[in-house]
Coordinates of C-alpha atoms in Angstrom, one line a residue:
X1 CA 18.7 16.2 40.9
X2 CA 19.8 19.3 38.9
X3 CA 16.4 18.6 36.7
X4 CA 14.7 18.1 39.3
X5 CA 15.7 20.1 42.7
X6 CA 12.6 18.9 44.5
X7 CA 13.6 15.5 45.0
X8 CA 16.2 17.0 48.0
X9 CA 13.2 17.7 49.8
X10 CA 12.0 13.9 50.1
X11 CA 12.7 11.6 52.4
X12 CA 14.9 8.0 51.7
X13 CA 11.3 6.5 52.8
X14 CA 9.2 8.5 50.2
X15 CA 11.7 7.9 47.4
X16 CA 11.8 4.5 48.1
X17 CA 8.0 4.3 48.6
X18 CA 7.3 6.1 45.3
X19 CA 10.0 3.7 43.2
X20 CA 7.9 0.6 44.7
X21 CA 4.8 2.0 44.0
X22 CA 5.6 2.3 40.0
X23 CA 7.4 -1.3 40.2
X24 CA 4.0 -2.8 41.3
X25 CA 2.0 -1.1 38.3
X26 CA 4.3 -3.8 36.0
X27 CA 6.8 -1.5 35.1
X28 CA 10.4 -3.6 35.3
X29 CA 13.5 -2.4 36.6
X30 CA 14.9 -1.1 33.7
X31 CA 12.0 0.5 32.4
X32 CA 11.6 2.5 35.5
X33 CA 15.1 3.7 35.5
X34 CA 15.1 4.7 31.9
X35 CA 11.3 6.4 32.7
X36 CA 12.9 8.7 36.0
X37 CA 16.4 9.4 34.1
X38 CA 13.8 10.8 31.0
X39 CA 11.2 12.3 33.8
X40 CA 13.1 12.7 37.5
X41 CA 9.7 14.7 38.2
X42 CA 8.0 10.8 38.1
X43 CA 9.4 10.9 42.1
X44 CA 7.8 13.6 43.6
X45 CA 4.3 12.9 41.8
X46 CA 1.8 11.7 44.2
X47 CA -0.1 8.2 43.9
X48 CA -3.2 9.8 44.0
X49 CA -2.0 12.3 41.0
X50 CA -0.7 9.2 39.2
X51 CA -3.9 7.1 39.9
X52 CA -6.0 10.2 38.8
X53 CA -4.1 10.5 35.4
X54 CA -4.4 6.8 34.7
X55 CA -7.9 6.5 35.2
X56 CA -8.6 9.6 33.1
X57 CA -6.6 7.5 30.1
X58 CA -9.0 4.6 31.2
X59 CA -12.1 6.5 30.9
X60 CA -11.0 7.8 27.3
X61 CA -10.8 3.9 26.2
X62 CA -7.1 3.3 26.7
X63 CA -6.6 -0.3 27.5
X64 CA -4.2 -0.8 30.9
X65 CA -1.8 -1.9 28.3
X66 CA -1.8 0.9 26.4
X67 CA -1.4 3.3 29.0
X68 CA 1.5 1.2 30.2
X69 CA 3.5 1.6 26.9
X70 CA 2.2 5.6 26.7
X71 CA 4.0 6.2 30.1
X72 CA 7.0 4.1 28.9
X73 CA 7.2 6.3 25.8
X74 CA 6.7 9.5 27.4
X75 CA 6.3 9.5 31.2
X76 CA 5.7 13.7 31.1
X77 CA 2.2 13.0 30.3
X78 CA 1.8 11.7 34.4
X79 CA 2.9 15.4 35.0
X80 CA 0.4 17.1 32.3
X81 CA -3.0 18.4 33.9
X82 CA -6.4 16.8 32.6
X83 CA -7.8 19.8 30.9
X84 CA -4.4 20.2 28.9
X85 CA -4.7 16.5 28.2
X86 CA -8.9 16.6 27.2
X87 CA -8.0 20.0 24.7
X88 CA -5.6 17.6 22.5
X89 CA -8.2 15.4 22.2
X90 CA -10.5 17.5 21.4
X91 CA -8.4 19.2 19.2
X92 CA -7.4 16.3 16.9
X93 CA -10.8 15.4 16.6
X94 CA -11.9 19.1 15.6
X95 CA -9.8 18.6 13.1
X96 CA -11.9 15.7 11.1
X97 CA -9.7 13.1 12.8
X98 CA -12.1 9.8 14.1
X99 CA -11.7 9.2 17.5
X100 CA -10.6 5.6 16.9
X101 CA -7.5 7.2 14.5
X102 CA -7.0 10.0 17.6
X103 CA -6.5 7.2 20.0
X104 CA -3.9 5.3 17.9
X105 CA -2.0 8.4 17.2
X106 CA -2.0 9.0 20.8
X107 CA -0.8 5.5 22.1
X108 CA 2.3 5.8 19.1
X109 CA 3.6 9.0 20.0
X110 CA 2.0 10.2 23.7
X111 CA 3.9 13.2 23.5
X112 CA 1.7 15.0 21.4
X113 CA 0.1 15.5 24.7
X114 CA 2.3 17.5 25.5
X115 CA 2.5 19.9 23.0
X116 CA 0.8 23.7 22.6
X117 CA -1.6 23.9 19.9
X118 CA 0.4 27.2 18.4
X119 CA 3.0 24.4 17.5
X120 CA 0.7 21.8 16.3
X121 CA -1.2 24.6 14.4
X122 CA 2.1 25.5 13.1
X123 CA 3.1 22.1 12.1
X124 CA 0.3 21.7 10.0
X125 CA 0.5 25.1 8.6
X126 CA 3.7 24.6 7.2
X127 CA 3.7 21.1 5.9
X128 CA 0.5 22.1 3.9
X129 CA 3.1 25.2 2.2
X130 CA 4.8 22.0 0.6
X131 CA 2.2 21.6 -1.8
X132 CA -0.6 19.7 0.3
X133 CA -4.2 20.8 1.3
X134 CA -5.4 21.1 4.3
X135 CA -7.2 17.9 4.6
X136 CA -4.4 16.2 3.1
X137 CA -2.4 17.0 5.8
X138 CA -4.9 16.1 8.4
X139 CA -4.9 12.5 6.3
X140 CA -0.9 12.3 6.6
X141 CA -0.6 13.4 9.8
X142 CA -3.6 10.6 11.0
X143 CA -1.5 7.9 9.2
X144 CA 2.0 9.3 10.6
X145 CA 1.5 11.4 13.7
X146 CA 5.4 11.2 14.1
X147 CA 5.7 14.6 12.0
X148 CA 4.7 16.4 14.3
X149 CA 8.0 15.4 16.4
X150 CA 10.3 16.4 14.0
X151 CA 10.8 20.0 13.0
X152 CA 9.6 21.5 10.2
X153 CA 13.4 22.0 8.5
X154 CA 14.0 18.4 8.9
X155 CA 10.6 17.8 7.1
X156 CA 11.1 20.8 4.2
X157 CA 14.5 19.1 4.0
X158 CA 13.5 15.6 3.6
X159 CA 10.6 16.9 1.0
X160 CA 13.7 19.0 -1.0
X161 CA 15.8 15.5 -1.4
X162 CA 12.7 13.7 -3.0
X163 CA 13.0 16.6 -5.5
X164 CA 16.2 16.2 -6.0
X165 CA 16.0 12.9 -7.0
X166 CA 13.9 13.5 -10.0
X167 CA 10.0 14.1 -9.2
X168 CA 8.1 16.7 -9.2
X169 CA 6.2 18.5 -6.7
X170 CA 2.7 17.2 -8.1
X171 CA 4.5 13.4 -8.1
X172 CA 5.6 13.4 -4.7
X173 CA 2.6 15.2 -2.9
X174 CA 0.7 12.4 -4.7
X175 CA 3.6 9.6 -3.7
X176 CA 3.2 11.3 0.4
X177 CA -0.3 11.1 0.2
X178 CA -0.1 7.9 -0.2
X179 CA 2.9 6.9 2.0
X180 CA 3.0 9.5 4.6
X181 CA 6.2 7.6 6.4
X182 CA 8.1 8.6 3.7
X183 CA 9.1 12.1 5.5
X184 CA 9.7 10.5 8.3
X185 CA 12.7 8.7 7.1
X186 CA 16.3 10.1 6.8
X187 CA 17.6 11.8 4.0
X188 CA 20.2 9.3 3.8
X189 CA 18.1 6.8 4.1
X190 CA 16.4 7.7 0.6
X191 CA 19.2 8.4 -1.0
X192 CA 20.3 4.7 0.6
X193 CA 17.5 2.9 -1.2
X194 CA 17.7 5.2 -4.3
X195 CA 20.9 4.0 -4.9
X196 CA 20.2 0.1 -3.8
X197 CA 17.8 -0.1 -7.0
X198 CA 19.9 2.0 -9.2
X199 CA 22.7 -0.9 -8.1
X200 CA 20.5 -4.1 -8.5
X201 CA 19.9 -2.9 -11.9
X202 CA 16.8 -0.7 -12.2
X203 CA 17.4 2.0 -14.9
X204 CA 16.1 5.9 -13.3
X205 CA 12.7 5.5 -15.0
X206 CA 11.8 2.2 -13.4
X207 CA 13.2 3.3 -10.3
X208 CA 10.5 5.9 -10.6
X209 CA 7.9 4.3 -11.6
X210 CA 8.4 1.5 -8.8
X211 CA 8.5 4.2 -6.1
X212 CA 5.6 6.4 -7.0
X213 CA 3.4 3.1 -7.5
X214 CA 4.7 1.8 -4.4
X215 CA 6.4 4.9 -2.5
X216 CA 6.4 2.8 0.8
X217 CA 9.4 0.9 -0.4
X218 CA 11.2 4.0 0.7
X219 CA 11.1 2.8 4.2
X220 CA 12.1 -0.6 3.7
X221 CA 15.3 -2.2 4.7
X222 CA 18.1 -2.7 2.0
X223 CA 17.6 -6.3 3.4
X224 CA 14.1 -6.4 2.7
X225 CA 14.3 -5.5 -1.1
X226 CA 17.3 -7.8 -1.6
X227 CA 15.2 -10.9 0.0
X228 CA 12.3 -10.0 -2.0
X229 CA 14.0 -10.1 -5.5
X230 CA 15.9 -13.8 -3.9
X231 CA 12.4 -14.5 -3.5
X232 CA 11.0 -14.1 -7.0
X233 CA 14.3 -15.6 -8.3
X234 CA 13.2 -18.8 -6.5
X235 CA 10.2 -19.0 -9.0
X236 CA 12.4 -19.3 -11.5
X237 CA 13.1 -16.2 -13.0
X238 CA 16.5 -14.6 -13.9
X239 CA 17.7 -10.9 -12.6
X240 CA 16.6 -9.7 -15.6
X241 CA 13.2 -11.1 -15.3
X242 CA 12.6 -10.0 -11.5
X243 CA 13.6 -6.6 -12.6
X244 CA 11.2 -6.7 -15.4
X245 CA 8.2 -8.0 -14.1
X246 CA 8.4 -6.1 -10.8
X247 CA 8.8 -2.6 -12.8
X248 CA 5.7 -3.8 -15.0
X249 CA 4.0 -4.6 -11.4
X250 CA 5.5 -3.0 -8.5
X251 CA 3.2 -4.2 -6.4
X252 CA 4.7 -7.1 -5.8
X253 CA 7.6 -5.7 -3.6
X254 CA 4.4 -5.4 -1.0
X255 CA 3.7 -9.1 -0.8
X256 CA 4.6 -12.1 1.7
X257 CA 6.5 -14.9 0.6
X258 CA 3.8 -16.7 2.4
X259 CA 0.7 -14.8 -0.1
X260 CA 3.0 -15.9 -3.1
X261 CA 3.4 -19.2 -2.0
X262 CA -0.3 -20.0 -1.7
X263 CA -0.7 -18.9 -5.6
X264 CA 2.2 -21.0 -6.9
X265 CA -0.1 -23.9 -4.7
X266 CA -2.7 -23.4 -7.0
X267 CA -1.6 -23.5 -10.1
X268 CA 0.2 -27.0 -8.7
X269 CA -3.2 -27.9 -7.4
X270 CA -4.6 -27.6 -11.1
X271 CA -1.3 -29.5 -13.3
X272 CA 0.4 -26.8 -14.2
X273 CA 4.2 -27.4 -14.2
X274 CA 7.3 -25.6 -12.9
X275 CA 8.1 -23.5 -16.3
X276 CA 4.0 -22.9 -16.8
X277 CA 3.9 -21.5 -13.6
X278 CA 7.1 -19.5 -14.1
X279 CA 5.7 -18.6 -17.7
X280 CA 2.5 -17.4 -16.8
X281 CA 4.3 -14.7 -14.0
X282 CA 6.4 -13.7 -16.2
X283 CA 3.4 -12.7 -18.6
X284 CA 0.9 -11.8 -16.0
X285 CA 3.1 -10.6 -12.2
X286 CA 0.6 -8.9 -11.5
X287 CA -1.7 -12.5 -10.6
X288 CA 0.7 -13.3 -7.5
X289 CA -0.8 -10.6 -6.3
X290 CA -4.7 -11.7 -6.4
X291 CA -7.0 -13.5 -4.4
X292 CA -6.4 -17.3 -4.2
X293 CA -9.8 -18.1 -4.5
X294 CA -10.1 -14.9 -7.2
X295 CA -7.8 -17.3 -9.4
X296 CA -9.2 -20.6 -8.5
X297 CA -12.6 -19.6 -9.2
X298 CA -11.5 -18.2 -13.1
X299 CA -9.8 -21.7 -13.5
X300 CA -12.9 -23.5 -12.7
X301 CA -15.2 -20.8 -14.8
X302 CA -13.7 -21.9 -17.6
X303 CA -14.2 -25.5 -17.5
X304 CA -18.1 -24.1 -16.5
X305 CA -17.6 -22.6 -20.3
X306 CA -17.1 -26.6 -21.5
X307 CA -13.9 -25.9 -21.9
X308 CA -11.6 -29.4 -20.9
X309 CA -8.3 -29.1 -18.5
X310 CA -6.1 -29.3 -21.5
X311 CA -7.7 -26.1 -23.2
X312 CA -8.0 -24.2 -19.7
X313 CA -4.7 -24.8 -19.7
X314 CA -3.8 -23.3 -23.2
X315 CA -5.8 -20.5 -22.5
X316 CA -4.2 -19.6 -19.1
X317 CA -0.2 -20.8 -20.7
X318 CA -1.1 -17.8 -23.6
X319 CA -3.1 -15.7 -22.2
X320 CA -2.6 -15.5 -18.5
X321 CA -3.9 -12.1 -17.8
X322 CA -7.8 -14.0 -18.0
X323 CA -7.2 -15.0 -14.4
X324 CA -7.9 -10.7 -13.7
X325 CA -11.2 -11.0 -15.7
X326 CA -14.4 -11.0 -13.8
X327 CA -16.9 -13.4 -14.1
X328 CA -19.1 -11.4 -15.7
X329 CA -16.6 -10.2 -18.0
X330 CA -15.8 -13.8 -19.0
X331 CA -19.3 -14.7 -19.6
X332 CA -20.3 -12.2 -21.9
X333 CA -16.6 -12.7 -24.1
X334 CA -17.8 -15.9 -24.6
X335 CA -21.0 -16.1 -24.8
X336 CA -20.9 -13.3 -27.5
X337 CA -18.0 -15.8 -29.2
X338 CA -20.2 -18.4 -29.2
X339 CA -23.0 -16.7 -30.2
X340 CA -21.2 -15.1 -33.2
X341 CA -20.1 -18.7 -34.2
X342 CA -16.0 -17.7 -33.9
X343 CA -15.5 -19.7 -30.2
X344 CA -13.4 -21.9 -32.5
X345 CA -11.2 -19.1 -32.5
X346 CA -10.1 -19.2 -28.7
X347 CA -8.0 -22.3 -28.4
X348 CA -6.2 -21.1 -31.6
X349 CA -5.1 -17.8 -30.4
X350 CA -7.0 -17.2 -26.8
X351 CA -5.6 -13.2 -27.5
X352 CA -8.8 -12.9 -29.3
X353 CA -10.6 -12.6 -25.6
X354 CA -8.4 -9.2 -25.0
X355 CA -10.7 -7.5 -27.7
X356 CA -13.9 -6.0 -25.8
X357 CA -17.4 -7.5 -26.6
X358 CA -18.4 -4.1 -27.5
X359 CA -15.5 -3.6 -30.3
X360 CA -15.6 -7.6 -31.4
X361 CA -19.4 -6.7 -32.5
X362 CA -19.0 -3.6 -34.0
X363 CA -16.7 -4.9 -36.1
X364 CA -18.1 -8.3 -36.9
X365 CA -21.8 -6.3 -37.9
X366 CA -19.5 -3.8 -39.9
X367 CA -18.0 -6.6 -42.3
X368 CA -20.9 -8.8 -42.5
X369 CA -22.8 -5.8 -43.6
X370 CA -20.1 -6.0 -46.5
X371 CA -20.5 -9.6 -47.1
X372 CA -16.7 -9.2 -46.2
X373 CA -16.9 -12.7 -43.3
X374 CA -16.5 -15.1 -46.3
X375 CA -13.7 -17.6 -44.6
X376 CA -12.0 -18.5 -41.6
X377 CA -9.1 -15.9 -42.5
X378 CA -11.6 -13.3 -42.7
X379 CA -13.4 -14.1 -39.3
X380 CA -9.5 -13.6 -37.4
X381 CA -10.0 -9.7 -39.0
X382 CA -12.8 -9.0 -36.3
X383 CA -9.6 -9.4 -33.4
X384 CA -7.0 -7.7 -35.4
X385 CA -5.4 -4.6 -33.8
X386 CA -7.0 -1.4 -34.1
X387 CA -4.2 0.4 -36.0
X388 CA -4.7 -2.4 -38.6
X389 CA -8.1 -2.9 -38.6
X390 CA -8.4 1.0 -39.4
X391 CA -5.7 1.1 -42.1
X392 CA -7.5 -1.8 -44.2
X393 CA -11.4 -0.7 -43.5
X394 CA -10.7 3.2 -43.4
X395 CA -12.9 3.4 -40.2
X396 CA -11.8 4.1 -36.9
X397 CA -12.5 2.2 -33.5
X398 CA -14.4 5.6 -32.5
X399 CA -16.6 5.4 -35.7
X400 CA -17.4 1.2 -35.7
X401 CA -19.0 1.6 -31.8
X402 CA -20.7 4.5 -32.5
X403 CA -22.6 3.7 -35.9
X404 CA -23.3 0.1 -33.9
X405 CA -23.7 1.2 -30.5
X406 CA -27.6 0.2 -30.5
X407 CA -27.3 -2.5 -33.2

């Protein structure tokens, strides 16, 4: 009533009337209350006003649903004219925003409807002063339109804790472009998960290079990170492992128990035991994260190559990091290997496939040419590391690929 004077003015009929009229467009009880105490002006709309607005949402492609949960959110936009309405639109579209992105923004946080476009304008103004261009801002903003309901000190001072915690400007306009949510948490909140991998045992520099790899995990729940590493320890693996593997591929804070699951079924599917399986994550984490049929198809490639299950599996136990080769990338290794008569060489150290084909002919042309290929010992030289193979031959990797790039 003191919002809202008006309402003296209607009749117990009309009040009544109007509170019956909103129950039958599916709204409950309790939603209704909680929408009048948040709008008291909801009472002395008219139907015909309320009816208009809805089918101007309909007309703009918002489902019945959608509208529904919009007017839950923020029932002001029932009270907001049309044209007011039609220049946000219009406006977020103006600003390279696709109307399919507009309307999501729009059905998360409705009350950018209600906002001046001085204020918006300003918004945007001041979060690209943080370090951002323009149409990085217009990205962030697309992806987390709830900035623009929180003031721009709240923003600034979310943006000055990140600093505080150790990166620089360039590293967190980088980390925000890529998870905008991350200023729309708390202060305390990162300073809360800071401080829960500092605790499970992440040193500063892993902690940092987890979180600008994967700066989302910002907003996940201390809950969330603990289940994750219980998860990986399932596999297997020690603390010390988990904490390991997941700072060599942070990536896999991002995926389901459920995607990890299928992977582990794989490598069942194919023989491999409990402590190859564990083995081969522990070399190569970053596999859990790949396509199931990405990994079953490298498995079966190989016996394509001739190779029988027991080598397939030798290669994959030593070398697991194959399973991320393409195809095509597999077929010319060995194809060259063969071709070069040192295939012989896989099964006995299947590290000799990290060496690209590019380097592994340079350098076998470069000590043939020298009659230097005389034995088996001399062969294993063309896969020895580059620091090595430099020191002994006085030529550089550089040099070999560019005196035998047409050879």
């Amino acid at each position: 009533l003191k919002r809202t004077p008006r309402t003296f003015t209607l009749g117990k009929d009309k009040l009544k009337e109007r509170f019956n009229f909103y129950l039958s467009k599916g709204y409950t009880k309790e939603e209704l209350l909680k929408m009048l105490n948040s709008e008291p002006v909801l009472y002395s709309l008219s139907k015909e006003n309320f009816l208009d607005k809805e089918k101007f949402l309909s007309e703009y492609g918002f489902s019945a649903e959608e509208i529904k949960k919009m007017s839950k959110t923020t029932p002001a936009i029932y009270g907001l004219s049309k044209d007011n309405m039609k220049q946000k639109i219009s406006y977020l579209e103006e600003l390279g925003i696709s109307p399919d992105k507009v309307h999501k923004m729009l059905v998360l946080l409705p009350s950018i409807f209600g906002f001046k476009i001085e204020t918006l304008n300003e918004k945007i103004n001041n979060i690209e002063s943080l370090g951002f261009t323009r149409q990085n801002v217009v990205a962030i903003i697309s992806r987390a339109q709830a900035l623009f309901s929180i003031n721009f000190e709240g923003i600034k001072s979310r943006f000055n804790e990140y600093i505080a915690l150790g990166y620089t400007q360039e590293e967190l306009v980088i980390m925000i472009k890529r998870s905008p949510t991350m200023l729309t948490i708390t202060s305390d909140k990162a300073k809360s998960t800071y401080n829960l991998l500092s605790e499970l045992g992440y040193s500063k520099e892993a902690i940092h290079k987890i979180t600008k790899t994967v700066p989302m995990i910002y907003t996940y729940s201390p809950e969330n990170i603990r289940t994750k590493i219980k998860e990986l320890e399932s596999l297997g693996l020690t603390r010390e492992e988990v904490l390991k593997i997941t700072t060599s591929a942070p990536t896999l804070y991002t995926l389901k128990k459920s995607t990890i699951d299928e992977k582990i079924k794989v490598f069942k599917k194919s023989g491999y035991s409990d402590e190859d399986i564990t083995s081969i994550i522990k070399l190569f984490p970053a596999m859990l994260g790949l396509k199931t049929e990405n990994i079953e198809r490298r498995i079966n490639k190989l016996g394509e190559l001739g190779y029988n299950d027991e080598d397939v599996h030798t290669i994959i136990r030593t070398l697991p990091s194959i399973i991320g080769y393409s195809e095509k990338s597999l077929t010319e290794k060995f194809e060259l290997l063969n071709d070069l008569k040192l295939s012989c060489l896989i099964i006995e150290n299947p590290h000799v496939l990290m060496v690209s084909p590019e380097l592994v002919y340079a350098r076998y042309c470069f000590l043939k040419e020298r009659d230097l290929l005389c034995d088996k010992e001399a062969h294993k030289q063309v896969f020895t590391s580059a620091k090595r193979f430099e020191s002994k031959y006085k030529v550089t990797k550089e040099q070999l690929l560019k005196d035998h790039k047409n050879s």
